mmCIF file of C-alpha atoms in Angstrom:
data_model
loop_
_atom_site.group_PDB
_atom_site.id
_atom_site.type_symbol
_atom_site.label_atom_id
_atom_site.label_comp_id
_atom_site.label_asym_id
_atom_site.label_seq_id
_atom_site.Cartn_x
_atom_site.Cartn_y
_atom_site.Cartn_z
ATOM 1 C CA LEU N 1 47.219 42.731 79.337
ATOM 2 C CA CYS N 2 51.057 42.205 79.702
ATOM 3 C CA ALA N 3 51.197 38.651 77.742
ATOM 4 C CA PRO N 4 52.675 39.478 74.306
ATOM 5 C CA GLY N 5 51.008 41.315 71.616
ATOM 6 C CA LYS N 6 48.623 42.688 74.127
ATOM 7 C CA GLY N 7 48.365 45.790 75.145
ATOM 8 C CA PRO N 8 49.218 49.081 76.456
ATOM 9 C CA ALA N 9 49.457 48.023 79.355
ATOM 10 C CA VAL N 10 53.532 48.189 81.829
ATOM 11 C CA ARG N 11 54.996 45.678 83.264
ATOM 12 C CA VAL N 12 55.425 47.376 86.925
ATOM 13 C CA ASP N 13 59.353 44.816 88.434
ATOM 14 C CA ILE N 14 59.169 45.649 92.358
ATOM 15 C CA SER N 15 62.027 45.276 94.169
ATOM 16 C CA GLY N 16 63.245 45.601 97.379
ATOM 17 C CA LEU N 17 60.053 44.658 99.811
ATOM 18 C CA ARG N 18 60.910 43.612 102.816
ATOM 19 C CA SER N 19 58.214 41.750 103.997
ATOM 20 C CA ALA N 20 55.363 39.734 102.700
ATOM 21 C CA SER N 21 53.116 41.424 104.978
ATOM 22 C CA GLY N 22 50.484 44.466 104.636
ATOM 23 C CA ASN N 23 49.443 45.758 101.367
ATOM 24 C CA LEU N 24 50.783 46.692 98.264
ATOM 25 C CA PHE N 25 49.646 49.309 96.699
ATOM 26 C CA VAL N 26 50.247 50.289 92.594
ATOM 27 C CA ARG N 27 48.995 54.042 91.446
ATOM 28 C CA THR N 28 48.557 54.868 87.661
ATOM 29 C CA TYR N 29 48.680 58.330 87.090
ATOM 30 C CA ARG N 30 48.150 61.054 83.681
ATOM 31 C CA ALA N 31 51.623 62.164 83.388
ATOM 32 C CA ARG N 32 50.379 65.883 83.482
ATOM 33 C CA GLU N 33 50.763 68.423 87.317
ATOM 34 C CA SER N 34 46.379 68.323 87.529
ATOM 35 C CA ASP N 35 47.387 64.706 88.223
ATOM 36 C CA TRP N 36 50.322 63.918 89.801
ATOM 37 C CA LEU N 37 49.390 62.466 93.385
ATOM 38 C CA LYS N 38 46.481 63.835 93.960
ATOM 39 C CA SER N 39 43.588 62.774 96.119
ATOM 40 C CA LYS N 40 41.547 59.831 93.873
ATOM 41 C CA ARG N 41 43.393 61.600 90.916
ATOM 42 C CA TYR N 42 45.042 58.339 89.805
ATOM 43 C CA LEU N 43 43.908 56.247 87.032
ATOM 44 C CA HIS N 44 44.351 53.264 88.411
ATOM 45 C CA ARG N 45 45.062 51.859 91.769
ATOM 46 C CA ILE N 46 45.596 48.130 92.001
ATOM 47 C CA ASP N 47 45.328 46.592 95.244
ATOM 48 C CA THR N 48 47.865 42.876 95.724
ATOM 49 C CA THR N 49 49.680 41.002 98.553
ATOM 50 C CA PRO N 50 53.187 42.156 98.634
ATOM 51 C CA ARG N 51 55.902 39.695 98.173
ATOM 52 C CA LYS N 52 59.044 39.527 99.794
ATOM 53 C CA GLY N 53 61.843 40.631 97.789
ATOM 54 C CA ALA N 54 60.873 41.252 94.565
ATOM 55 C CA MET N 55 57.139 40.446 92.339
ATOM 56 C CA SER N 56 56.054 42.101 88.976
ATOM 57 C CA VAL N 57 52.394 43.770 88.420
ATOM 58 C CA CYS N 58 50.487 44.188 85.314
ATOM 59 C CA VAL N 59 48.750 47.976 84.791
ATOM 60 C CA PRO N 60 46.612 48.849 82.139
ATOM 61 C CA LEU N 61 47.240 52.234 80.566
ATOM 62 C CA PRO N 62 43.723 53.403 78.674
ATOM 63 C CA SER N 63 46.303 54.955 75.881
ATOM 64 C CA ALA N 64 49.985 54.870 74.587
ATOM 65 C CA GLY N 65 51.553 58.752 76.722
ATOM 66 C CA ASP N 66 53.129 59.614 79.523
ATOM 67 C CA TYR N 67 52.203 58.783 82.542
ATOM 68 C CA ALA N 68 53.529 57.969 86.163
ATOM 69 C CA ILE N 69 53.307 55.254 88.641
ATOM 70 C CA VAL N 70 54.099 54.954 92.899
ATOM 71 C CA VAL N 71 53.992 51.437 94.841
ATOM 72 C CA GLN N 72 52.996 52.036 98.803
ATOM 73 C CA HIS N 73 53.711 48.577 100.249
ATOM 74 C CA ASP N 74 51.404 49.409 103.785
ATOM 75 C CA ALA N 75 53.408 46.508 105.462
ATOM 76 C CA ASN N 76 51.671 47.531 108.768
ATOM 77 C CA GLY N 77 47.976 46.528 106.907
ATOM 78 C CA ASN N 78 46.292 49.590 108.360
ATOM 79 C CA ARG N 79 46.082 51.204 104.989
ATOM 80 C CA GLU N 80 47.536 54.643 106.538
ATOM 81 C CA LYS N 81 50.824 56.304 105.255
ATOM 82 C CA ASP N 82 52.966 55.540 108.604
ATOM 83 C CA PHE N 83 56.541 56.525 107.304
ATOM 84 C CA SER N 84 58.462 55.788 109.185
ATOM 85 C CA GLU N 85 57.849 51.589 108.777
ATOM 86 C CA ASP N 86 56.300 52.159 104.880
ATOM 87 C CA GLY N 87 58.189 52.413 102.439
ATOM 88 C CA ALA N 88 57.587 54.022 98.030
ATOM 89 C CA GLY N 89 59.302 54.037 95.183
ATOM 90 C CA MET N 90 58.084 55.095 92.427
ATOM 91 C CA SER N 91 58.495 55.375 88.120
ATOM 92 C CA ASN N 92 62.246 56.605 87.420
ATOM 93 C CA ASN N 93 63.273 55.911 90.315
ATOM 94 C CA PRO N 94 64.599 59.360 91.966
ATOM 95 C CA GLU N 95 65.686 59.781 95.250
ATOM 96 C CA VAL N 96 62.526 60.901 97.904
ATOM 97 C CA LYS N 97 64.060 64.386 99.697
ATOM 98 C CA THR N 98 62.644 64.536 103.760
ATOM 99 C CA PHE N 99 62.146 67.673 105.130
ATOM 100 C CA LEU N 100 61.958 66.885 109.713
ATOM 101 C CA GLY N 101 61.371 63.679 109.014
ATOM 102 C CA ILE N 102 58.497 64.571 105.951
ATOM 103 C CA PRO N 103 58.942 62.839 102.327
ATOM 104 C CA ARG N 104 58.263 65.137 100.327
ATOM 105 C CA PRO N 105 57.428 63.754 96.849
ATOM 106 C CA PRO N 106 60.046 64.099 94.043
ATOM 107 C CA ALA N 107 58.541 66.479 91.074
ATOM 108 C CA LEU N 108 56.664 64.758 88.434
ATOM 109 C CA SER N 109 59.030 65.403 85.711
ATOM 110 C CA GLN N 110 61.531 62.791 87.502
ATOM 111 C CA THR N 111 58.656 60.137 87.708
ATOM 112 C CA ARG N 112 57.034 60.547 84.431
ATOM 113 C CA PHE N 113 57.797 57.508 81.363
ATOM 114 C CA ARG N 114 56.262 57.498 77.995
ATOM 115 C CA ALA N 115 54.373 53.341 77.237
ATOM 116 C CA GLY N 116 54.175 52.908 73.895
ATOM 117 C CA GLU N 117 50.398 50.713 71.977
ATOM 118 C CA GLY N 118 52.102 47.990 73.087
ATOM 119 C CA VAL N 119 53.458 46.720 77.180
ATOM 120 C CA SER N 120 56.118 48.979 78.075
ATOM 121 C CA ARG N 121 58.139 47.799 81.009
ATOM 122 C CA ILE N 122 59.519 49.855 83.910
ATOM 123 C CA ALA N 123 61.305 48.801 87.246
ATOM 124 C CA ILE N 124 60.647 50.207 91.021
ATOM 125 C CA GLN N 125 62.594 49.961 93.903
ATOM 126 C CA VAL N 126 60.687 50.485 96.741
ATOM 127 C CA LYS N 127 62.498 51.784 100.111
ATOM 128 C CA TYR N 128 62.227 52.414 103.302
ATOM 129 C CA GLN N 129 63.080 55.172 105.667
ATOM 130 C CA ASP N 130 65.915 53.633 108.108
#
């Protein structure tokens, strides 16, 4: 779907992966407040094996429009959110603030991007709490 002349899709260039262990989840959401980061409200989820450093993932889209993407590196492979070990990133690479050590997700307006009919390309940097 990410070959020249194909689409709609988005090629997500992911960087900052600390290891090749665990799982990598890429979730795509429609850019709507009613869906953003809500459980099971994502359009598509890709589960793959991470590659240390950088990798690309092709994400199919139902149509051109506004979307937001979240990448989660489940570093220990337990399929849970371990804030002290796991890494995450979002489209447009917004700053993720924390409260008492718990990450607070950025607003949809900070992560929204427009995808066209063909293959769009975005870069997401995975960040970890240190």
